[in-house]
PDB file of C-alpha atoms and ligand atoms in Angstrom:
ATOM      1  CA  UNK J   1      -0.031   0.055   0.129  1.00 52.00           C
ATOM      2  CA  UNK J   2       1.471   3.325  -0.910  1.00 57.00           C
ATOM      3  CA  UNK J   3       0.961   6.281   1.431  1.00 62.00           C
ATOM      4  CA  UNK J   4       1.638   9.863   0.599  1.00 72.00           C
ATOM      5  CA  UNK J   5       5.010  10.541   2.332  1.00 73.00           C
ATOM      6  CA  UNK J   6       5.173  13.569   4.580  1.00 74.00           C
ATOM      7  CA  UNK J   7       8.105  15.700   3.347  1.00 72.00           C
ATOM      8  CA  UNK J   8      11.113  15.720   5.318  1.00 78.00           C
ATOM      9  CA  UNK J   9      12.274  18.764   7.102  1.00 82.00           C
ATOM     10  CA  UNK J  10      16.059  19.140   7.162  1.00 94.00           C
ATOM     11  CA  UNK J  11      17.360  21.650   9.599  1.00 97.00           C
ATOM     12  CA  UNK J  12      20.426  22.747  11.693  1.00 98.00           C
ATOM     13  CA  UNK J  13      20.870  21.119  15.038  1.00 98.00           C
ATOM     14  CA  UNK J  14      23.689  21.168  17.762  1.00 98.00           C
ATOM     15  CA  UNK J  15      26.734  22.764  16.559  1.00 98.00           C
ATOM     16  CA  UNK J  16      25.280  23.274  13.134  1.00 98.00           C
ATOM     17  CA  UNK J  17      25.157  19.671  12.364  1.00 98.00           C
ATOM     18  CA  UNK J  18      22.082  18.832  10.107  1.00 98.00           C
ATOM     19  CA  UNK J  19      19.226  17.055  11.266  1.00 98.00           C
ATOM     20  CA  UNK J  20      15.932  15.607  10.055  1.00 98.00           C
ATOM     21  CA  UNK J  21      12.688  16.231  11.991  1.00 97.00           C
ATOM     22  CA  UNK J  22       9.881  13.824  11.694  1.00 96.00           C
ATOM     23  CA  UNK J  23       6.359  14.580  12.808  1.00 94.00           C
ATOM     24  CA  UNK J  24       3.577  12.231  12.868  1.00 94.00           C
ATOM     25  CA  UNK J  25      -0.195  13.470  12.664  1.00 91.00           C
ATOM     26  CA  UNK J  26      -1.092  12.633  16.233  1.00 94.00           C
ATOM     27  CA  UNK J  27       1.868  14.429  17.578  1.00 95.00           C
ATOM     28  CA  UNK J  28       4.665  12.046  18.007  1.00 96.00           C
ATOM     29  CA  UNK J  29       8.032  13.075  16.573  1.00 97.00           C
ATOM     30  CA  UNK J  30      11.831  12.172  16.028  1.00 97.00           C
ATOM     31  CA  UNK J  31      14.949  13.706  15.277  1.00 98.00           C
ATOM     32  CA  UNK J  32      17.746  12.037  13.148  1.00 98.00           C
ATOM     33  CA  UNK J  33      21.200  13.580  12.677  1.00 98.00           C
ATOM     34  CA  UNK J  34      22.955  13.018   9.391  1.00 98.00           C
ATOM     35  CA  UNK J  35      26.056  12.614  11.574  1.00 98.00           C
ATOM     36  CA  UNK J  36      26.052   8.995  12.395  1.00 98.00           C
ATOM     37  CA  UNK J  37      22.465   8.398  11.024  1.00 98.00           C
ATOM     38  CA  UNK J  38      21.930   8.980  14.687  1.00 98.00           C
ATOM     39  CA  UNK J  39      18.365   9.101  16.009  1.00 99.00           C
ATOM     40  CA  UNK J  40      18.579  11.477  18.975  1.00 98.00           C
ATOM     41  CA  UNK J  41      15.057  12.050  20.012  1.00 98.00           C
ATOM     42  CA  UNK J  42      11.787  10.009  20.010  1.00 98.00           C
ATOM     43  CA  UNK J  43       8.823  11.848  21.562  1.00 98.00           C
ATOM     44  CA  UNK J  44       5.248  10.649  22.126  1.00 97.00           C
ATOM     45  CA  UNK J  45       2.131  12.521  21.177  1.00 96.00           C
ATOM     46  CA  UNK J  46       2.384  14.271  24.638  1.00 96.00           C
ATOM     47  CA  UNK J  47       5.817  15.630  23.658  1.00 97.00           C
ATOM     48  CA  UNK J  48       7.619  13.216  26.415  1.00 97.00           C
ATOM     49  CA  UNK J  49      11.184  12.218  25.407  1.00 98.00           C
ATOM     50  CA  UNK J  50      11.593   8.418  25.382  1.00 98.00           C
ATOM     51  CA  UNK J  51      15.381   8.533  24.612  1.00 98.00           C
ATOM     52  CA  UNK J  52      18.476   9.514  26.729  1.00 99.00           C
ATOM     53  CA  UNK J  53      21.068  11.865  25.344  1.00 99.00           C
ATOM     54  CA  UNK J  54      23.559  13.003  27.762  1.00 98.00           C
ATOM     55  CA  UNK J  55      23.643  16.627  28.625  1.00 98.00           C
ATOM     56  CA  UNK J  56      27.449  16.386  27.883  1.00 98.00           C
ATOM     57  CA  UNK J  57      27.085  14.753  24.547  1.00 98.00           C
ATOM     58  CA  UNK J  58      29.750  16.323  22.247  1.00 97.00           C
ATOM     59  CA  UNK J  59      27.861  16.556  18.816  1.00 97.00           C
ATOM     60  CA  UNK J  60      31.115  17.050  17.000  1.00 97.00           C
ATOM     61  CA  UNK J  61      32.814  14.607  14.768  1.00 96.00           C
ATOM     62  CA  UNK J  62      34.935  12.124  15.195  1.00 96.00           C
ATOM     63  CA  UNK J  63      33.134  11.657  18.727  1.00 97.00           C
ATOM     64  CA  UNK J  64      29.823   9.722  18.488  1.00 98.00           C
ATOM     65  CA  UNK J  65      26.893  11.426  20.065  1.00 98.00           C
ATOM     66  CA  UNK J  66      26.324   9.978  23.591  1.00 98.00           C
ATOM     67  CA  UNK J  67      22.797   8.846  23.789  1.00 99.00           C
ATOM     68  CA  UNK J  68      19.886   8.267  21.272  1.00 99.00           C
ATOM     69  CA  UNK J  69      20.455   5.146  19.122  1.00 99.00           C
ATOM     70  CA  UNK J  70      24.026   4.974  17.882  1.00 98.00           C
ATOM     71  CA  UNK J  71      24.614   2.634  14.948  1.00 98.00           C
ATOM     72  CA  UNK J  72      27.205   0.026  15.690  1.00 98.00           C
ATOM     73  CA  UNK J  73      28.505  -1.223  12.159  1.00 98.00           C
ATOM     74  CA  UNK J  74      30.537  -3.223  10.896  1.00 98.00           C
ATOM     75  CA  UNK J  75      31.489  -4.127  14.347  1.00 98.00           C
ATOM     76  CA  UNK J  76      29.890  -4.177  17.637  1.00 98.00           C
ATOM     77  CA  UNK J  77      32.107  -3.354  20.694  1.00 96.00           C
ATOM     78  CA  UNK J  78      35.595  -4.581  20.517  1.00 90.00           C
ATOM     79  CA  UNK J  79      34.653  -7.869  18.758  1.00 75.00           C
ATOM     80  CA  UNK J  80      37.286  -7.298  15.938  1.00 84.00           C
ATOM     81  CA  UNK J  81      40.009  -5.217  14.638  1.00 90.00           C
ATOM     82  CA  UNK J  82      38.161  -1.845  14.050  1.00 95.00           C
ATOM     83  CA  UNK J  83      37.560   1.071  16.530  1.00 95.00           C
ATOM     84  CA  UNK J  84      35.038   0.440  19.253  1.00 97.00           C
ATOM     85  CA  UNK J  85      31.567  -0.072  17.644  1.00 98.00           C
ATOM     86  CA  UNK J  86      32.829   0.490  13.968  1.00 97.00           C
ATOM     87  CA  UNK J  87      32.493   3.529  12.222  1.00 97.00           C
ATOM     88  CA  UNK J  88      29.028   4.117  10.808  1.00 98.00           C
ATOM     89  CA  UNK J  89      28.074   6.244  13.815  1.00 98.00           C
ATOM     90  CA  UNK J  90      31.015   8.607  13.147  1.00 98.00           C
ATOM     91  CA  UNK J  91      30.359   9.380   9.457  1.00 98.00           C
ATOM     92  CA  UNK J  92      28.044  11.658   7.863  1.00 98.00           C
ATOM     93  CA  UNK J  93      25.181  10.122   6.197  1.00 98.00           C
ATOM     94  CA  UNK J  94      23.130  11.387   3.056  1.00 97.00           C
ATOM     95  CA  UNK J  95      19.508  11.548   2.653  1.00 97.00           C
ATOM     96  CA  UNK J  96      18.467   8.720   0.135  1.00 95.00           C
ATOM     97  CA  UNK J  97      16.223  10.567  -2.487  1.00 90.00           C
ATOM     98  CA  UNK J  98      15.490   7.222  -4.493  1.00 88.00           C
ATOM     99  CA  UNK J  99      15.643   4.154  -2.259  1.00 90.00           C
ATOM    100  CA  UNK J 100      14.739   0.716  -3.566  1.00 90.00           C
ATOM    101  CA  UNK J 101      11.167   0.064  -2.557  1.00 88.00           C
ATOM    102  CA  UNK J 102      10.934  -1.249   1.190  1.00 89.00           C
ATOM    103  CA  UNK J 103       8.141  -3.813   1.481  1.00 82.00           C
ATOM    104  CA  UNK J 104       6.483  -2.854   4.650  1.00 79.00           C
ATOM    105  CA  UNK J 105       3.149  -3.482   6.524  1.00 75.00           C
ATOM    106  CA  UNK J 106       3.700  -0.062   8.345  1.00 75.00           C
ATOM    107  CA  UNK J 107       1.187   2.693   7.009  1.00 78.00           C
ATOM    108  CA  UNK J 108       3.622   5.167   8.320  1.00 82.00           C
ATOM    109  CA  UNK J 109       3.594   8.522   6.333  1.00 84.00           C
ATOM    110  CA  UNK J 110       6.487  10.080   8.484  1.00 94.00           C
ATOM    111  CA  UNK J 111       9.631   8.528   7.395  1.00 95.00           C
ATOM    112  CA  UNK J 112      13.173   9.302   6.128  1.00 96.00           C
ATOM    113  CA  UNK J 113      15.518   7.249   4.091  1.00 97.00           C
ATOM    114  CA  UNK J 114      19.216   7.643   4.834  1.00 98.00           C
ATOM    115  CA  UNK J 115      22.314   5.866   3.073  1.00 98.00           C
ATOM    116  CA  UNK J 116      25.945   5.506   3.911  1.00 98.00           C
ATOM    117  CA  UNK J 117      28.673   4.176   1.512  1.00 98.00           C
ATOM    118  CA  UNK J 118      32.200   3.867   2.226  1.00 98.00           C
ATOM    119  CA  UNK J 119      34.734   6.433   1.526  1.00 96.00           C
ATOM    120  CA  UNK J 120      38.319   5.840   0.140  1.00 96.00           C
ATOM    121  CA  UNK J 121      39.602   6.383   3.586  1.00 93.00           C
ATOM    122  CA  UNK J 122      36.910   4.002   4.907  1.00 95.00           C
ATOM    123  CA  UNK J 123      38.039   1.330   2.418  1.00 95.00           C
ATOM    124  CA  UNK J 124      41.619   1.480   3.953  1.00 95.00           C
ATOM    125  CA  UNK J 125      40.463   0.273   7.287  1.00 94.00           C
ATOM    126  CA  UNK J 126      37.660  -2.066   6.026  1.00 97.00           C
ATOM    127  CA  UNK J 127      38.252  -3.007   2.354  1.00 97.00           C
ATOM    128  CA  UNK J 128      34.910  -3.514   1.335  1.00 98.00           C
ATOM    129  CA  UNK J 129      32.082  -1.894  -0.763  1.00 98.00           C
ATOM    130  CA  UNK J 130      28.731  -1.804   0.780  1.00 98.00           C
ATOM    131  CA  UNK J 131      25.322   0.320   0.694  1.00 98.00           C
ATOM    132  CA  UNK J 132      23.976   0.731   4.211  1.00 98.00           C
ATOM    133  CA  UNK J 133      20.353   2.092   3.914  1.00 98.00           C
ATOM    134  CA  UNK J 134      18.440   3.196   7.054  1.00 98.00           C
ATOM    135  CA  UNK J 135      14.873   4.045   7.099  1.00 97.00           C
ATOM    136  CA  UNK J 136      13.470   5.705  10.403  1.00 97.00           C
ATOM    137  CA  UNK J 137       9.759   5.859  10.644  1.00 97.00           C
ATOM    138  CA  UNK J 138       7.083   6.823  13.012  1.00 96.00           C
ATOM    139  CA  UNK J 139       4.007   4.468  13.098  1.00 95.00           C
ATOM    140  CA  UNK J 140       0.476   5.835  13.306  1.00 93.00           C
ATOM    141  CA  UNK J 141       0.602   5.159  17.064  1.00 94.00           C
ATOM    142  CA  UNK J 142       3.774   6.731  17.648  1.00 95.00           C
ATOM    143  CA  UNK J 143       6.042   3.628  17.542  1.00 97.00           C
ATOM    144  CA  UNK J 144       9.566   4.338  16.325  1.00 98.00           C
ATOM    145  CA  UNK J 145      10.631   1.836  13.558  1.00 98.00           C
ATOM    146  CA  UNK J 146      14.221   1.596  12.241  1.00 98.00           C
ATOM    147  CA  UNK J 147      14.955  -0.692   9.298  1.00 98.00           C
ATOM    148  CA  UNK J 148      18.608  -1.015   8.157  1.00 98.00           C
ATOM    149  CA  UNK J 149      19.380  -2.735   4.896  1.00 98.00           C
ATOM    150  CA  UNK J 150      23.085  -3.527   4.230  1.00 98.00           C
ATOM    151  CA  UNK J 151      24.133  -4.830   0.846  1.00 98.00           C
ATOM    152  CA  UNK J 152      27.458  -6.255  -0.296  1.00 98.00           C
ATOM    153  CA  UNK J 153      28.487  -4.420  -3.453  1.00 98.00           C
ATOM    154  CA  UNK J 154      31.900  -5.709  -3.568  1.00 98.00           C
ATOM    155  CA  UNK J 155      33.122  -5.902  -7.369  1.00 97.00           C
ATOM    156  CA  UNK J 156      35.935  -8.374  -6.404  1.00 96.00           C
ATOM    157  CA  UNK J 157      33.599 -11.035  -5.523  1.00 97.00           C
ATOM    158  CA  UNK J 158      34.515 -10.981  -2.026  1.00 98.00           C
ATOM    159  CA  UNK J 159      31.948 -11.813   0.829  1.00 98.00           C
ATOM    160  CA  UNK J 160      32.218  -9.791   4.043  1.00 98.00           C
ATOM    161  CA  UNK J 161      31.194 -10.376   7.671  1.00 98.00           C
ATOM    162  CA  UNK J 162      30.017  -7.941  10.244  1.00 98.00           C
ATOM    163  CA  UNK J 163      28.316  -7.553  13.689  1.00 98.00           C
ATOM    164  CA  UNK J 164      25.734  -4.962  14.248  1.00 98.00           C
ATOM    165  CA  UNK J 165      23.652  -3.198  17.085  1.00 98.00           C
ATOM    166  CA  UNK J 166      21.041  -0.623  17.509  1.00 99.00           C
ATOM    167  CA  UNK J 167      22.618   0.754  20.720  1.00 98.00           C
ATOM    168  CA  UNK J 168      19.549   2.231  22.074  1.00 99.00           C
ATOM    169  CA  UNK J 169      19.636   4.636  25.185  1.00 99.00           C
ATOM    170  CA  UNK J 170      16.293   4.570  26.866  1.00 98.00           C
ATOM    171  CA  UNK J 171      15.391   7.275  29.231  1.00 98.00           C
ATOM    172  CA  UNK J 172      14.167   6.043  32.646  1.00 98.00           C
ATOM    173  CA  UNK J 173      12.920   7.725  35.769  1.00 98.00           C
ATOM    174  CA  UNK J 174      15.340   5.668  38.237  1.00 98.00           C
ATOM    175  CA  UNK J 175      17.543   2.792  37.230  1.00 98.00           C
ATOM    176  CA  UNK J 176      16.870   1.136  40.632  1.00 97.00           C
ATOM    177  CA  UNK J 177      13.194   1.086  39.818  1.00 97.00           C
ATOM    178  CA  UNK J 178      13.523  -0.579  36.358  1.00 98.00           C
ATOM    179  CA  UNK J 179      13.244  -4.141  35.397  1.00 97.00           C
ATOM    180  CA  UNK J 180      13.598  -6.142  32.042  1.00 98.00           C
ATOM    181  CA  UNK J 181      11.161  -9.062  31.332  1.00 97.00           C
ATOM    182  CA  UNK J 182      12.194 -11.567  28.491  1.00 97.00           C
ATOM    183  CA  UNK J 183      15.691 -12.162  29.157  1.00 98.00           C
ATOM    184  CA  UNK J 184      15.317 -14.713  31.885  1.00 97.00           C
ATOM    185  CA  UNK J 185      17.250 -17.895  31.872  1.00 97.00           C
ATOM    186  CA  UNK J 186      18.903 -17.002  28.695  1.00 98.00           C
ATOM    187  CA  UNK J 187      22.786 -17.510  28.283  1.00 98.00           C
ATOM    188  CA  UNK J 188      24.852 -14.170  28.101  1.00 98.00           C
ATOM    189  CA  UNK J 189      28.547 -13.079  27.506  1.00 98.00           C
ATOM    190  CA  UNK J 190      29.636 -10.913  30.357  1.00 98.00           C
ATOM    191  CA  UNK J 191      31.759  -7.992  29.156  1.00 97.00           C
ATOM    192  CA  UNK J 192      32.748  -7.416  32.716  1.00 98.00           C
ATOM    193  CA  UNK J 193      34.293 -11.131  33.064  1.00 98.00           C
ATOM    194  CA  UNK J 194      36.313 -11.443  29.849  1.00 96.00           C
ATOM    195  CA  UNK J 195      33.133 -11.985  27.707  1.00 96.00           C
ATOM    196  CA  UNK J 196      32.702 -15.301  29.597  1.00 98.00           C
ATOM    197  CA  UNK J 197      29.622 -17.106  28.943  1.00 98.00           C
ATOM    198  CA  UNK J 198      26.866 -17.457  31.830  1.00 98.00           C
ATOM    199  CA  UNK J 199      23.402 -18.253  32.217  1.00 98.00           C
ATOM    200  CA  UNK J 200      20.946 -15.735  33.710  1.00 97.00           C
ATOM    201  CA  UNK J 201      18.794 -16.467  36.629  1.00 95.00           C
ATOM    202  CA  UNK J 202      15.046 -17.320  36.325  1.00 94.00           C
ATOM    203  CA  UNK J 203      13.363 -13.832  37.057  1.00 93.00           C
ATOM    204  CA  UNK J 204      13.346 -10.271  35.750  1.00 96.00           C
ATOM    205  CA  UNK J 205      16.698  -8.399  35.503  1.00 97.00           C
ATOM    206  CA  UNK J 206      16.887  -5.569  38.029  1.00 98.00           C
ATOM    207  CA  UNK J 207      19.718  -3.005  38.553  1.00 98.00           C
ATOM    208  CA  UNK J 208      22.064  -2.152  41.586  1.00 98.00           C
ATOM    209  CA  UNK J 209      25.495  -1.959  39.761  1.00 98.00           C
ATOM    210  CA  UNK J 210      27.355  -1.826  36.576  1.00 98.00           C
ATOM    211  CA  UNK J 211      26.069  -4.255  33.955  1.00 98.00           C
ATOM    212  CA  UNK J 212      27.489  -5.002  30.529  1.00 98.00           C
ATOM    213  CA  UNK J 213      25.892  -8.368  29.062  1.00 98.00           C
ATOM    214  CA  UNK J 214      25.310  -9.761  25.732  1.00 98.00           C
ATOM    215  CA  UNK J 215      22.224 -12.027  25.900  1.00 98.00           C
ATOM    216  CA  UNK J 216      22.409 -14.621  23.271  1.00 98.00           C
ATOM    217  CA  UNK J 217      19.320 -15.895  20.931  1.00 97.00           C
ATOM    218  CA  UNK J 218      16.830 -13.842  22.903  1.00 98.00           C
ATOM    219  CA  UNK J 219      12.899 -13.678  22.236  1.00 97.00           C
ATOM    220  CA  UNK J 220      11.786 -11.220  19.495  1.00 98.00           C
ATOM    221  CA  UNK J 221       9.962  -9.094  22.122  1.00 98.00           C
ATOM    222  CA  UNK J 222      11.711  -7.603  25.361  1.00 98.00           C
ATOM    223  CA  UNK J 223       9.971  -5.469  27.818  1.00 97.00           C
ATOM    224  CA  UNK J 224      11.612  -2.693  29.959  1.00 98.00           C
ATOM    225  CA  UNK J 225       9.357  -1.682  32.940  1.00 97.00           C
ATOM    226  CA  UNK J 226       9.738   1.866  34.354  1.00 97.00           C
ATOM    227  CA  UNK J 227       8.147   1.553  37.754  1.00 93.00           C
ATOM    228  CA  UNK J 228       7.846   5.345  38.597  1.00 94.00           C
ATOM    229  CA  UNK J 229       6.596   6.420  35.089  1.00 93.00           C
ATOM    230  CA  UNK J 230       4.315   3.348  34.957  1.00 94.00           C
ATOM    231  CA  UNK J 231       5.573   3.027  31.328  1.00 96.00           C
ATOM    232  CA  UNK J 232       6.732  -0.029  29.534  1.00 97.00           C
ATOM    233  CA  UNK J 233       8.989   0.140  26.565  1.00 98.00           C
ATOM    234  CA  UNK J 234       8.533  -2.828  24.227  1.00 98.00           C
ATOM    235  CA  UNK J 235      11.357  -3.800  21.943  1.00 98.00           C
ATOM    236  CA  UNK J 236      10.374  -5.799  18.939  1.00 98.00           C
ATOM    237  CA  UNK J 237      13.302  -7.095  16.678  1.00 98.00           C
ATOM    238  CA  UNK J 238      13.922  -9.033  13.487  1.00 98.00           C
ATOM    239  CA  UNK J 239      17.127 -10.157  12.264  1.00 98.00           C
ATOM    240  CA  UNK J 240      18.911  -9.306  15.436  1.00 98.00           C
ATOM    241  CA  UNK J 241      19.239 -12.361  17.656  1.00 98.00           C
ATOM    242  CA  UNK J 242      21.129 -10.795  20.532  1.00 98.00           C
ATOM    243  CA  UNK J 243      20.395  -8.126  23.003  1.00 98.00           C
ATOM    244  CA  UNK J 244      23.051  -6.183  24.954  1.00 98.00           C
ATOM    245  CA  UNK J 245      22.008  -4.550  28.321  1.00 98.00           C
ATOM    246  CA  UNK J 246      24.499  -1.877  29.559  1.00 98.00           C
ATOM    247  CA  UNK J 247      24.577   0.662  32.406  1.00 98.00           C
ATOM    248  CA  UNK J 248      27.892   2.132  33.242  1.00 98.00           C
ATOM    249  CA  UNK J 249      26.934   2.723  36.819  1.00 98.00           C
ATOM    250  CA  UNK J 250      28.772   5.409  39.066  1.00 98.00           C
ATOM    251  CA  UNK J 251      32.410   4.698  38.654  1.00 98.00           C
ATOM    252  CA  UNK J 252      32.404   4.311  34.752  1.00 98.00           C
ATOM    253  CA  UNK J 253      30.063   7.355  34.470  1.00 98.00           C
ATOM    254  CA  UNK J 254      32.468   9.482  36.304  1.00 98.00           C
ATOM    255  CA  UNK J 255      35.368   8.251  33.687  1.00 98.00           C
ATOM    256  CA  UNK J 256      33.243   9.285  30.856  1.00 98.00           C
ATOM    257  CA  UNK J 257      33.784  12.994  29.774  1.00 98.00           C
ATOM    258  CA  UNK J 258      30.635  12.963  27.667  1.00 98.00           C
ATOM    259  CA  UNK J 259      28.244  11.640  30.510  1.00 98.00           C
ATOM    260  CA  UNK J 260      27.132  13.292  33.544  1.00 98.00           C
ATOM    261  CA  UNK J 261      28.464  11.768  36.817  1.00 98.00           C
ATOM    262  CA  UNK J 262      24.839  10.819  37.964  1.00 98.00           C
ATOM    263  CA  UNK J 263      23.427  10.293  34.436  1.00 98.00           C
ATOM    264  CA  UNK J 264      23.536   6.387  34.952  1.00 98.00           C
ATOM    265  CA  UNK J 265      20.485   6.804  37.187  1.00 98.00           C
ATOM    266  CA  UNK J 266      18.414   8.048  34.284  1.00 98.00           C
ATOM    267  CA  UNK J 267      19.169   5.780  31.422  1.00 98.00           C
ATOM    268  CA  UNK J 268      19.490   1.964  30.282  1.00 98.00           C
ATOM    269  CA  UNK J 269      20.844   0.733  27.083  1.00 99.00           C
ATOM    270  CA  UNK J 270      19.031  -2.478  25.736  1.00 98.00           C
ATOM    271  CA  UNK J 271      20.649  -3.007  22.283  1.00 98.00           C
ATOM    272  CA  UNK J 272      19.043  -5.097  19.596  1.00 98.00           C
ATOM    273  CA  UNK J 273      22.236  -6.710  18.068  1.00 98.00           C
ATOM    274  CA  UNK J 274      23.789  -9.333  15.969  1.00 98.00           C
ATOM    275  CA  UNK J 275      27.082 -10.205  17.895  1.00 97.00           C
ATOM    276  CA  UNK J 276      27.604 -13.867  18.731  1.00 97.00           C
ATOM    277  CA  UNK J 277      27.102 -14.944  15.137  1.00 97.00           C
ATOM    278  CA  UNK J 278      28.568 -12.538  12.543  1.00 97.00           C
ATOM    279  CA  UNK J 279      26.453 -11.789   9.514  1.00 98.00           C
ATOM    280  CA  UNK J 280      28.150 -12.925   6.183  1.00 98.00           C
ATOM    281  CA  UNK J 281      27.077 -11.663   2.822  1.00 98.00           C
ATOM    282  CA  UNK J 282      28.228 -12.607  -0.635  1.00 98.00           C
ATOM    283  CA  UNK J 283      28.341  -9.827  -3.307  1.00 98.00           C
ATOM    284  CA  UNK J 284      24.770  -8.690  -4.266  1.00 98.00           C
ATOM    285  CA  UNK J 285      23.308 -10.196  -0.841  1.00 98.00           C
ATOM    286  CA  UNK J 286      21.431  -7.847   1.409  1.00 98.00           C
ATOM    287  CA  UNK J 287      20.774  -8.167   5.081  1.00 98.00           C
ATOM    288  CA  UNK J 288      17.765  -6.571   6.770  1.00 98.00           C
ATOM    289  CA  UNK J 289      17.651  -5.839  10.576  1.00 98.00           C
ATOM    290  CA  UNK J 290      14.466  -4.247  11.974  1.00 98.00           C
ATOM    291  CA  UNK J 291      13.813  -2.541  15.254  1.00 98.00           C
ATOM    292  CA  UNK J 292      10.575  -1.539  16.527  1.00 98.00           C
ATOM    293  CA  UNK J 293      10.122   0.490  19.754  1.00 98.00           C
ATOM    294  CA  UNK J 294       6.840   1.231  21.580  1.00 98.00           C
ATOM    295  CA  UNK J 295       6.077   2.864  24.849  1.00 97.00           C
ATOM    296  CA  UNK J 296       2.837   1.457  26.624  1.00 95.00           C
ATOM    297  CA  UNK J 297       1.285   2.501  29.927  1.00 92.00           C
ATOM    298  CA  UNK J 298       2.206  -0.264  32.479  1.00 85.00           C
ATOM    299  CA  UNK J 299      -0.174  -0.625  35.514  1.00 63.00           C
ATOM    300  CA  UNK J 300       2.915  -1.926  37.041  1.00 47.00           C
ATOM    301  CA  UNK J 301       2.622  -0.932  40.526  1.00 42.00           C
ATOM    302  CA  UNK J 302       2.622  -3.909  43.054  1.00 41.00           C
ATOM    303  CA  UNK J 303       3.523  -6.328  40.123  1.00 48.00           C
ATOM    304  CA  UNK J 304      -0.014  -6.094  38.596  1.00 48.00           C
ATOM    305  CA  UNK J 305       1.417  -5.737  35.024  1.00 49.00           C
ATOM    306  CA  UNK J 306       1.416  -9.101  33.603  1.00 57.00           C
ATOM    307  CA  UNK J 307       4.634  -9.004  31.710  1.00 57.00           C
ATOM    308  CA  UNK J 308       3.815 -12.284  29.679  1.00 63.00           C
ATOM    309  CA  UNK J 309       0.818 -10.427  28.447  1.00 60.00           C
ATOM    310  CA  UNK J 310       2.992  -7.480  27.322  1.00 62.00           C
ATOM    311  CA  UNK J 311       5.497 -10.101  25.755  1.00 70.00           C
ATOM    312  CA  UNK J 312       2.903 -12.542  24.334  1.00 67.00           C
ATOM    313  CA  UNK J 313       0.454 -10.074  23.400  1.00 60.00           C
ATOM    314  CA  UNK J 314       0.039  -8.856  19.566  1.00 47.00           C
TER     315      UNK J 314
HETATM  316  O1  LIG N 401      31.350   4.513  24.918  1.00 89.37           O
HETATM  317  P1  LIG N 401      30.935   3.612  23.712  1.00 89.37           P
HETATM  318  O2  LIG N 401      31.763   3.388  22.499  1.00 89.37           O
HETATM  319  O3  LIG N 401      29.744   4.325  22.916  1.00 89.37           O
HETATM  320  O4  LIG N 401      30.413   2.199  24.227  1.00 89.37           O
HETATM  321  C1  LIG N 401      29.538   2.285  25.357  1.00 89.37           C
HETATM  322  C2  LIG N 401      29.057   0.738  25.654  1.00 89.37           C
HETATM  323  O5  LIG N 401      28.451   0.242  24.512  1.00 89.37           O
HETATM  324  C3  LIG N 401      28.119  -1.222  24.748  1.00 89.37           C
HETATM  325  O6  LIG N 401      27.021  -1.232  25.455  1.00 89.37           O
HETATM  326  C4  LIG N 401      29.194  -2.122  25.274  1.00 89.37           C
HETATM  327  O7  LIG N 401      28.727  -3.238  25.640  1.00 89.37           O
HETATM  328  C5  LIG N 401      29.861  -1.543  26.266  1.00 89.37           C
HETATM  329  O8  LIG N 401      31.020  -2.260  26.711  1.00 89.37           O
HETATM  330  C6  LIG N 401      30.321   0.045  26.023  1.00 89.37           C
HETATM  331  O9  LIG N 401      31.021   0.536  27.235  1.00 89.37           O
END
């Protein structure tokens, strides 16, 4: 079904960096910087900000913006020879004026298509040709939809492999009042223990110290319950089997120049990712990774919310 697209507004953001503003008819909005193809804002129809961006975020290349949804490609973390999280989040993307059609069930009218291709410099550090197309869309109920399409365009017949994450920083009212449903009993690699493999215990994940875990082969849906705000973020993902959970806590927060000392209390990263099993593409092949974020009211007080309903619901 073709829907008439709302024209994209391009304007100047922090430090004069260009950004796209998306507005959906019922009032939800999003902002995406061409620097990094980086979503830095997602507001619901009441204008409430759902994502966390540090008050000390630098908004100046080559440093990635601290917060929002950094794109980790072609490498997640230090799982490889490239710089931490690869380089897609440190490059200037372009608006893709004539993208290949993207079959989607969404009736979204507010969306933008961005594209990143390697520069000659990039080819020196990662000797491959690719087209990375990102569509950011607002759904009719204010959901935020990200679709990444990465195609191998190598002319030399060479395949390439990569790891990937949507490194989402969620805004939370108080990290000690947050829990994650959907990752119970899963295996994970603990970045705080030399990436050793462990098995998660059987109930919701809560937070009282630094956490940096890559949960493996997770369900499609994960719920993040914010008790104080009575709000549940629901993550739906496709093509991204893993999920990274990260909060730096106080010591690491103090060590990050672009992060406030106490900001760890107000954020939580739950990152839809493909890390354990790198994705390999032959020339001409394309990978698609989808992320759908929604924020639903959760009558969570005294455990009334039935997380299974949230996770198993439609
Ligand atoms: O500071 P950055 O390069 O953005 O990385 C921030 C964090 O990203 C991920 O969550 C990794 O699992 C963490 O180990 C890392 O500290």
